[in-house]
Amino acid sequence: MQVIRSINEMQSTSISNRSKGQLIGLVPTMGALHEGHASLIDTAKEKSDITIVSIFVNPTQFAPSEDFQQYPRELEHDLALCEKHGVDIVFAPSEEDIYPKSYSTFVEENVVSKGLCGISRPNHFRGVTTICAKLFNIVRPDVAVFGQKDAQQCAVIRKMIDDLQMPIELAISPTIREEDGLAKSSRNQYLTPEQRKDAGLIFKALSEGKSLADNGVQSVDRIIAEVTHTLGTSRRLRIIYASIVDKMMMQPVKEVKSGECLIAVACWLDQVRLIDNIEL
Ligand code: PAF
């Protein structure tokens, strides 16, 4: 496995591999890799000849009040996981190279990114689209793999790829969960054992909402009432949003249509922000 830190070297390596007809798969990450990322890597390996994992904690997607400084940085652990899962190249650029002092260009999607997490994290997706556009230009992937857990991020990236005619296939991997249903996330390591117990309620609430929809309930209010009731059984959990939106544009729907929407939830579990979703 090769570890590349230089942007120029990454770009020239990819250009040379592409000229040999090899398909490149990219898994963009911020490190602190876990089984969820391993499944993204497996998807990339199935779809490409050369699998590249980028590791970069992207400052532009964090608000000043958020956990950028605290975000786990575990390069040795991450490299071992990548090696174990057969990654060909890890691209781990420095912050100064990605955002030199003179940096001034941003990519912004203006519809899909504005609801849900976009309300409480106004510049978050602008940071995500900017870093992904940069990574796509550097790594030149044929396929880029993202996790369904970040459903809005997937929809925003899909829209950017489409709007900007980027020649990239977007692959979305299913959410990997703990035994009690908690979606795997690098932020789960912030949870104390006590908080961890309550975190399982998020998937329980989503599953209850889905089971109502599966049983023919089409009323958004009825399903959301059930979800918020279950989340409300923990005094540690504060709901940021619980909404039913269409999968492509992330806009609120009036009525549930099976196969077209999802329940998306974000909440604070004390000081830890968790998100999850379930397709209906
Ligand atoms: O999902 C993430 O880890 C990040 O938002 C991403 C896509 C790597 C961009 O920094």
mmCIF file of C-alpha atoms and ligand atoms in Angstrom:
data_model
loop_
_atom_site.group_PDB
_atom_site.id
_atom_site.type_symbol
_atom_site.label_atom_id
_atom_site.label_comp_id
_atom_site.label_asym_id
_atom_site.label_seq_id
_atom_site.Cartn_x
_atom_site.Cartn_y
_atom_site.Cartn_z
ATOM 1 C CA MET A 1 0.000 0.000 0.000
ATOM 2 C CA GLN A 2 1.293 3.411 -0.999
ATOM 3 C CA VAL A 3 0.831 6.512 1.185
ATOM 4 C CA ILE A 4 0.855 9.731 -0.802
ATOM 5 C CA ARG A 5 0.962 13.149 0.854
ATOM 6 C CA SER A 6 1.731 15.386 -2.086
ATOM 7 C CA ILE A 7 -1.123 16.695 -4.247
ATOM 8 C CA ASN A 8 1.038 16.694 -7.390
ATOM 9 C CA GLU A 9 2.162 13.130 -6.823
ATOM 10 C CA MET A 10 -1.435 11.981 -6.252
ATOM 11 C CA GLN A 11 -2.617 13.711 -9.404
ATOM 12 C CA SER A 12 0.194 12.358 -11.590
ATOM 13 C CA THR A 13 -0.183 8.827 -10.170
ATOM 14 C CA SER A 14 -3.908 8.864 -10.982
ATOM 15 C CA ILE A 15 -3.389 10.297 -14.456
ATOM 16 C CA SER A 16 -0.826 7.598 -15.212
ATOM 17 C CA ASN A 17 -3.076 4.812 -13.856
ATOM 18 C CA ARG A 18 -6.024 6.103 -15.865
ATOM 19 C CA SER A 19 -3.934 6.159 -19.030
ATOM 20 C CA LYS A 20 -3.320 2.434 -18.493
ATOM 21 C CA GLY A 21 -7.093 1.955 -18.531
ATOM 22 C CA GLN A 22 -7.416 1.284 -14.820
ATOM 23 C CA LEU A 23 -10.642 2.290 -13.061
ATOM 24 C CA ILE A 24 -10.076 4.369 -9.962
ATOM 25 C CA GLY A 25 -12.329 4.171 -6.912
ATOM 26 C CA LEU A 26 -12.164 6.868 -4.215
ATOM 27 C CA VAL A 27 -13.411 6.658 -0.646
ATOM 28 C CA PRO A 28 -13.195 10.183 0.815
ATOM 29 C CA THR A 29 -12.851 10.103 4.622
ATOM 30 C CA MET A 30 -11.809 12.223 7.562
ATOM 31 C CA GLY A 31 -10.001 9.243 9.127
ATOM 32 C CA ALA A 32 -10.873 7.599 12.481
ATOM 33 C CA LEU A 33 -11.840 4.687 10.277
ATOM 34 C CA HIS A 34 -14.258 1.991 11.463
ATOM 35 C CA GLU A 35 -16.252 -0.911 9.985
ATOM 36 C CA GLY A 36 -18.542 1.540 8.196
ATOM 37 C CA HIS A 37 -15.554 2.843 6.229
ATOM 38 C CA ALA A 38 -14.353 -0.735 5.665
ATOM 39 C CA SER A 39 -17.619 -1.446 3.902
ATOM 40 C CA LEU A 40 -17.157 1.665 1.705
ATOM 41 C CA ILE A 41 -13.685 0.365 0.840
ATOM 42 C CA ASP A 42 -15.142 -3.053 -0.074
ATOM 43 C CA THR A 43 -17.647 -1.342 -2.386
ATOM 44 C CA ALA A 44 -14.849 0.688 -4.021
ATOM 45 C CA LYS A 45 -12.795 -2.475 -4.525
ATOM 46 C CA GLU A 46 -15.697 -4.223 -6.243
ATOM 47 C CA LYS A 47 -16.167 -1.314 -8.630
ATOM 48 C CA SER A 48 -12.592 -0.354 -9.498
ATOM 49 C CA ASP A 49 -9.065 -1.609 -10.191
ATOM 50 C CA ILE A 50 -7.308 0.837 -7.885
ATOM 51 C CA THR A 51 -8.833 1.811 -4.556
ATOM 52 C CA ILE A 52 -7.803 5.105 -3.017
ATOM 53 C CA VAL A 53 -8.809 6.271 0.467
ATOM 54 C CA SER A 54 -8.337 9.954 1.217
ATOM 55 C CA ILE A 55 -7.841 10.960 4.837
ATOM 56 C CA PHE A 56 -8.255 14.654 5.560
ATOM 57 C CA VAL A 57 -10.042 16.321 8.475
ATOM 58 C CA ASN A 58 -11.591 19.130 6.465
ATOM 59 C CA PRO A 59 -11.665 22.400 8.446
ATOM 60 C CA THR A 60 -14.103 24.162 6.102
ATOM 61 C CA GLN A 61 -16.993 21.849 6.996
ATOM 62 C CA PHE A 62 -16.766 22.603 10.733
ATOM 63 C CA ALA A 63 -18.229 25.748 12.318
ATOM 64 C CA PRO A 64 -15.940 27.537 14.801
ATOM 65 C CA SER A 65 -18.017 26.115 17.690
ATOM 66 C CA GLU A 66 -17.751 22.521 16.421
ATOM 67 C CA ASP A 67 -15.368 19.632 17.105
ATOM 68 C CA PHE A 68 -12.620 20.243 14.489
ATOM 69 C CA GLN A 69 -9.798 20.365 17.080
ATOM 70 C CA GLN A 70 -11.200 17.463 19.037
ATOM 71 C CA TYR A 71 -11.973 15.284 15.970
ATOM 72 C CA PRO A 72 -10.052 11.977 16.355
ATOM 73 C CA ARG A 73 -6.822 11.758 14.347
ATOM 74 C CA GLU A 74 -5.490 8.201 14.283
ATOM 75 C CA LEU A 75 -3.329 7.839 11.181
ATOM 76 C CA GLU A 76 -1.482 4.682 12.279
ATOM 77 C CA HIS A 77 -4.748 2.905 13.085
ATOM 78 C CA ASP A 78 -6.283 4.153 9.816
ATOM 79 C CA LEU A 79 -3.349 2.938 7.721
ATOM 80 C CA ALA A 80 -3.560 -0.509 9.360
ATOM 81 C CA LEU A 81 -7.302 -0.728 8.564
ATOM 82 C CA CYS A 82 -6.686 0.337 4.952
ATOM 83 C CA GLU A 83 -3.853 -2.180 4.553
ATOM 84 C CA LYS A 84 -6.053 -4.943 5.996
ATOM 85 C CA HIS A 85 -8.838 -4.131 3.549
ATOM 86 C CA GLY A 86 -6.605 -4.129 0.494
ATOM 87 C CA VAL A 87 -6.513 -0.388 -0.213
ATOM 88 C CA ASP A 88 -3.931 0.470 -2.900
ATOM 89 C CA ILE A 89 -3.260 4.107 -2.059
ATOM 90 C CA VAL A 90 -3.951 6.305 0.968
ATOM 91 C CA PHE A 91 -3.940 9.994 0.093
ATOM 92 C CA ALA A 92 -3.321 12.082 3.222
ATOM 93 C CA PRO A 93 -2.581 15.682 2.226
ATOM 94 C CA SER A 94 -1.708 18.467 4.676
ATOM 95 C CA GLU A 95 -4.055 21.315 5.531
ATOM 96 C CA GLU A 96 -1.552 23.903 4.196
ATOM 97 C CA ASP A 97 -1.443 22.173 0.815
ATOM 98 C CA ILE A 98 -5.214 21.834 0.492
ATOM 99 C CA TYR A 99 -6.006 25.312 1.808
ATOM 100 C CA PRO A 100 -2.965 27.560 1.380
ATOM 101 C CA LYS A 101 -3.250 31.024 2.984
ATOM 102 C CA SER A 102 -4.315 32.547 -0.334
ATOM 103 C CA TYR A 103 -7.197 30.025 -0.815
ATOM 104 C CA SER A 104 -10.485 31.660 -1.916
ATOM 105 C CA THR A 105 -12.676 29.314 -4.043
ATOM 106 C CA PHE A 106 -15.732 27.432 -2.738
ATOM 107 C CA VAL A 107 -18.324 25.159 -4.329
ATOM 108 C CA GLU A 108 -21.870 25.561 -3.028
ATOM 109 C CA GLU A 109 -25.051 23.629 -3.751
ATOM 110 C CA ASN A 110 -28.077 25.736 -2.937
ATOM 111 C CA VAL A 111 -31.172 23.541 -2.547
ATOM 112 C CA VAL A 112 -30.444 20.000 -1.321
ATOM 113 C CA SER A 113 -27.929 21.311 1.213
ATOM 114 C CA LYS A 114 -30.164 23.943 2.789
ATOM 115 C CA GLY A 115 -32.651 21.885 4.854
ATOM 116 C CA LEU A 116 -32.072 19.287 7.612
ATOM 117 C CA CYS A 117 -28.423 19.588 8.757
ATOM 118 C CA GLY A 118 -28.028 22.692 6.581
ATOM 119 C CA ILE A 119 -30.249 24.649 8.993
ATOM 120 C CA SER A 120 -28.201 24.060 12.140
ATOM 121 C CA ARG A 121 -24.846 23.796 10.268
ATOM 122 C CA PRO A 122 -25.161 26.578 7.659
ATOM 123 C CA ASN A 123 -21.694 26.280 6.036
ATOM 124 C CA HIS A 124 -21.181 22.571 6.534
ATOM 125 C CA PHE A 125 -22.158 21.316 3.075
ATOM 126 C CA ARG A 126 -20.298 24.178 1.359
ATOM 127 C CA GLY A 127 -17.184 22.774 3.041
ATOM 128 C CA VAL A 128 -18.095 19.222 1.997
ATOM 129 C CA THR A 129 -18.764 20.092 -1.654
ATOM 130 C CA THR A 130 -15.594 22.181 -1.802
ATOM 131 C CA ILE A 131 -13.326 19.452 -0.439
ATOM 132 C CA CYS A 132 -15.010 16.747 -2.541
ATOM 133 C CA ALA A 133 -14.643 18.816 -5.720
ATOM 134 C CA LYS A 134 -10.964 19.317 -4.868
ATOM 135 C CA LEU A 135 -10.445 15.619 -4.090
ATOM 136 C CA PHE A 136 -12.190 14.657 -7.336
ATOM 137 C CA ASN A 137 -9.830 16.963 -9.272
ATOM 138 C CA ILE A 138 -6.769 15.591 -7.513
ATOM 139 C CA VAL A 139 -7.631 11.866 -7.455
ATOM 140 C CA ARG A 140 -9.627 11.753 -10.733
ATOM 141 C CA PRO A 141 -11.837 8.866 -9.604
ATOM 142 C CA ASP A 142 -14.203 6.957 -11.902
ATOM 143 C CA VAL A 143 -16.265 5.989 -8.848
ATOM 144 C CA ALA A 144 -16.612 7.786 -5.502
ATOM 145 C CA VAL A 145 -18.128 5.892 -2.574
ATOM 146 C CA PHE A 146 -20.138 7.479 0.252
ATOM 147 C CA GLY A 147 -22.208 6.022 3.108
ATOM 148 C CA GLN A 148 -26.005 6.032 3.268
ATOM 149 C CA LYS A 149 -25.712 7.098 6.922
ATOM 150 C CA ASP A 150 -24.942 10.586 5.601
ATOM 151 C CA ALA A 151 -27.982 10.589 3.303
ATOM 152 C CA GLN A 152 -28.062 14.366 2.846
ATOM 153 C CA GLN A 153 -24.336 14.441 2.080
ATOM 154 C CA CYS A 154 -24.923 11.753 -0.592
ATOM 155 C CA ALA A 155 -27.769 13.768 -2.117
ATOM 156 C CA VAL A 156 -25.721 16.996 -2.117
ATOM 157 C CA ILE A 157 -22.735 15.275 -3.769
ATOM 158 C CA ARG A 158 -25.056 13.648 -6.333
ATOM 159 C CA LYS A 159 -26.456 17.076 -7.187
ATOM 160 C CA MET A 160 -22.976 18.622 -7.458
ATOM 161 C CA ILE A 161 -21.766 15.815 -9.749
ATOM 162 C CA ASP A 162 -24.852 16.267 -11.875
ATOM 163 C CA ASP A 163 -24.901 20.073 -11.956
ATOM 164 C CA LEU A 164 -21.177 20.357 -12.702
ATOM 165 C CA GLN A 165 -21.104 17.428 -15.179
ATOM 166 C CA MET A 166 -18.383 15.664 -13.234
ATOM 167 C CA PRO A 167 -17.575 12.349 -14.981
ATOM 168 C CA ILE A 168 -17.888 10.346 -11.769
ATOM 169 C CA GLU A 169 -20.177 7.522 -10.696
ATOM 170 C CA LEU A 170 -21.549 7.960 -7.179
ATOM 171 C CA ALA A 171 -21.818 4.677 -5.250
ATOM 172 C CA ILE A 172 -23.707 4.588 -1.964
ATOM 173 C CA SER A 173 -23.022 1.874 0.609
ATOM 174 C CA PRO A 174 -25.582 0.785 3.206
ATOM 175 C CA THR A 175 -25.239 1.950 6.821
ATOM 176 C CA ILE A 176 -23.280 -0.409 9.057
ATOM 177 C CA ARG A 177 -24.770 -0.668 12.542
ATOM 178 C CA GLU A 178 -23.811 -1.787 16.041
ATOM 179 C CA GLU A 179 -25.791 -4.638 17.610
ATOM 180 C CA ASP A 180 -28.415 -2.283 19.061
ATOM 181 C CA GLY A 181 -28.756 -0.519 15.707
ATOM 182 C CA LEU A 182 -26.606 2.551 16.401
ATOM 183 C CA ALA A 183 -25.083 3.636 13.068
ATOM 184 C CA LYS A 184 -21.286 3.315 13.092
ATOM 185 C CA SER A 185 -19.699 6.759 13.227
ATOM 186 C CA SER A 186 -16.330 8.190 14.179
ATOM 187 C CA ARG A 187 -18.194 10.426 16.645
ATOM 188 C CA ASN A 188 -19.533 7.407 18.593
ATOM 189 C CA GLN A 189 -16.192 7.307 20.390
ATOM 190 C CA TYR A 190 -17.157 10.567 22.150
ATOM 191 C CA LEU A 191 -19.998 8.712 23.961
ATOM 192 C CA THR A 192 -19.662 7.627 27.608
ATOM 193 C CA PRO A 193 -21.037 4.119 28.431
ATOM 194 C CA GLU A 194 -24.164 5.747 29.875
ATOM 195 C CA GLN A 195 -24.770 7.874 26.778
ATOM 196 C CA ARG A 196 -23.987 4.900 24.561
ATOM 197 C CA LYS A 197 -26.973 3.027 26.052
ATOM 198 C CA ASP A 198 -29.388 5.811 25.055
ATOM 199 C CA ALA A 199 -27.855 6.137 21.573
ATOM 200 C CA GLY A 200 -29.608 2.901 20.529
ATOM 201 C CA LEU A 201 -32.939 4.751 20.807
ATOM 202 C CA ILE A 202 -32.254 6.577 17.546
ATOM 203 C CA PHE A 203 -32.440 3.442 15.430
ATOM 204 C CA LYS A 204 -35.323 2.127 17.546
ATOM 205 C CA ALA A 205 -37.286 5.318 16.801
ATOM 206 C CA LEU A 206 -36.484 5.145 13.074
ATOM 207 C CA SER A 207 -37.465 1.466 12.921
ATOM 208 C CA GLU A 208 -40.784 2.169 14.623
ATOM 209 C CA GLY A 209 -41.469 4.942 12.114
ATOM 210 C CA LYS A 210 -40.620 2.613 9.251
ATOM 211 C CA SER A 211 -42.840 -0.130 10.576
ATOM 212 C CA LEU A 212 -45.825 2.265 10.611
ATOM 213 C CA ALA A 213 -45.087 3.159 6.981
ATOM 214 C CA ASP A 214 -44.679 -0.538 6.102
ATOM 215 C CA ASN A 215 -48.130 -1.092 7.596
ATOM 216 C CA GLY A 216 -49.665 1.463 5.283
ATOM 217 C CA VAL A 217 -49.525 4.644 7.383
ATOM 218 C CA GLN A 218 -48.943 7.513 4.955
ATOM 219 C CA SER A 219 -49.336 10.430 7.350
ATOM 220 C CA VAL A 220 -46.031 12.217 7.915
ATOM 221 C CA ASP A 221 -47.294 13.738 11.179
ATOM 222 C CA ARG A 222 -48.336 10.353 12.552
ATOM 223 C CA ILE A 223 -44.941 8.775 11.786
ATOM 224 C CA ILE A 224 -42.934 11.726 13.077
ATOM 225 C CA ALA A 225 -45.024 11.743 16.282
ATOM 226 C CA GLU A 226 -44.038 8.112 16.865
ATOM 227 C CA VAL A 227 -40.345 8.824 16.181
ATOM 228 C CA THR A 228 -40.211 11.868 18.465
ATOM 229 C CA HIS A 229 -42.103 10.034 21.193
ATOM 230 C CA THR A 230 -39.500 7.254 21.270
ATOM 231 C CA LEU A 231 -36.581 9.700 21.166
ATOM 232 C CA GLY A 232 -38.252 11.625 23.984
ATOM 233 C CA THR A 233 -38.007 8.632 26.320
ATOM 234 C CA SER A 234 -34.378 9.621 27.032
ATOM 235 C CA ARG A 235 -33.786 12.882 28.856
ATOM 236 C CA ARG A 236 -30.288 13.005 27.372
ATOM 237 C CA LEU A 237 -31.589 13.206 23.785
ATOM 238 C CA ARG A 238 -32.539 16.576 22.271
ATOM 239 C CA ILE A 239 -33.995 16.466 18.792
ATOM 240 C CA ILE A 240 -32.472 18.876 16.248
ATOM 241 C CA TYR A 241 -34.813 17.615 13.518
ATOM 242 C CA ALA A 242 -36.928 14.572 12.692
ATOM 243 C CA SER A 243 -38.308 14.848 9.155
ATOM 244 C CA ILE A 244 -39.565 12.799 6.260
ATOM 245 C CA VAL A 245 -37.970 13.990 3.028
ATOM 246 C CA ASP A 246 -37.656 12.774 -0.539
ATOM 247 C CA LYS A 247 -34.437 10.847 -1.139
ATOM 248 C CA MET A 248 -33.145 12.873 -4.075
ATOM 249 C CA MET A 249 -33.756 16.512 -3.107
ATOM 250 C CA MET A 250 -34.125 16.166 0.674
ATOM 251 C CA GLN A 251 -37.312 18.277 0.638
ATOM 252 C CA PRO A 252 -40.146 17.611 3.121
ATOM 253 C CA VAL A 253 -42.919 15.438 1.652
ATOM 254 C CA LYS A 254 -46.654 15.807 2.334
ATOM 255 C CA GLU A 255 -47.368 12.084 2.252
ATOM 256 C CA VAL A 256 -45.174 9.001 2.493
ATOM 257 C CA LYS A 257 -44.525 7.243 -0.823
ATOM 258 C CA SER A 258 -42.768 3.934 -0.396
ATOM 259 C CA GLY A 259 -39.365 3.758 -2.099
ATOM 260 C CA GLU A 260 -39.114 7.533 -2.498
ATOM 261 C CA CYS A 261 -38.505 8.963 0.944
ATOM 262 C CA LEU A 262 -36.614 8.551 4.173
ATOM 263 C CA ILE A 263 -36.944 9.548 7.805
ATOM 264 C CA ALA A 264 -33.948 11.668 8.759
ATOM 265 C CA VAL A 265 -33.058 12.450 12.348
ATOM 266 C CA ALA A 266 -30.380 14.555 14.022
ATOM 267 C CA CYS A 267 -30.107 14.899 17.766
ATOM 268 C CA TRP A 268 -27.846 15.936 20.554
ATOM 269 C CA LEU A 269 -27.044 13.152 22.961
ATOM 270 C CA ASP A 270 -25.839 15.514 25.691
ATOM 271 C CA GLN A 271 -22.954 17.240 23.829
ATOM 272 C CA VAL A 272 -22.567 14.705 20.997
ATOM 273 C CA ARG A 273 -24.365 15.359 17.711
ATOM 274 C CA LEU A 274 -25.641 12.181 16.029
ATOM 275 C CA ILE A 275 -27.499 11.694 12.744
ATOM 276 C CA ASP A 276 -29.202 8.716 11.175
ATOM 277 C CA ASN A 277 -31.905 7.883 8.632
ATOM 278 C CA ILE A 278 -34.026 5.021 7.387
ATOM 279 C CA GLU A 279 -35.498 4.527 3.916
ATOM 280 C CA LEU A 280 -39.272 4.086 3.686
HETATM 281 O O1 PAF B 1 -18.235 12.042 5.356
HETATM 282 C C1 PAF B 1 -17.115 12.527 5.628
HETATM 283 O O2 PAF B 1 -16.303 11.932 6.333
HETATM 284 C C2 PAF B 1 -16.749 13.906 5.088
HETATM 285 O O3 PAF B 1 -17.845 14.748 5.082
HETATM 286 C C3 PAF B 1 -16.063 13.850 3.704
HETATM 287 C C4 PAF B 1 -17.021 13.327 2.643
HETATM 288 C C5 PAF B 1 -14.823 12.988 3.772
HETATM 289 C C6 PAF B 1 -15.638 15.258 3.279
HETATM 290 O O4 PAF B 1 -14.713 15.797 4.186
#
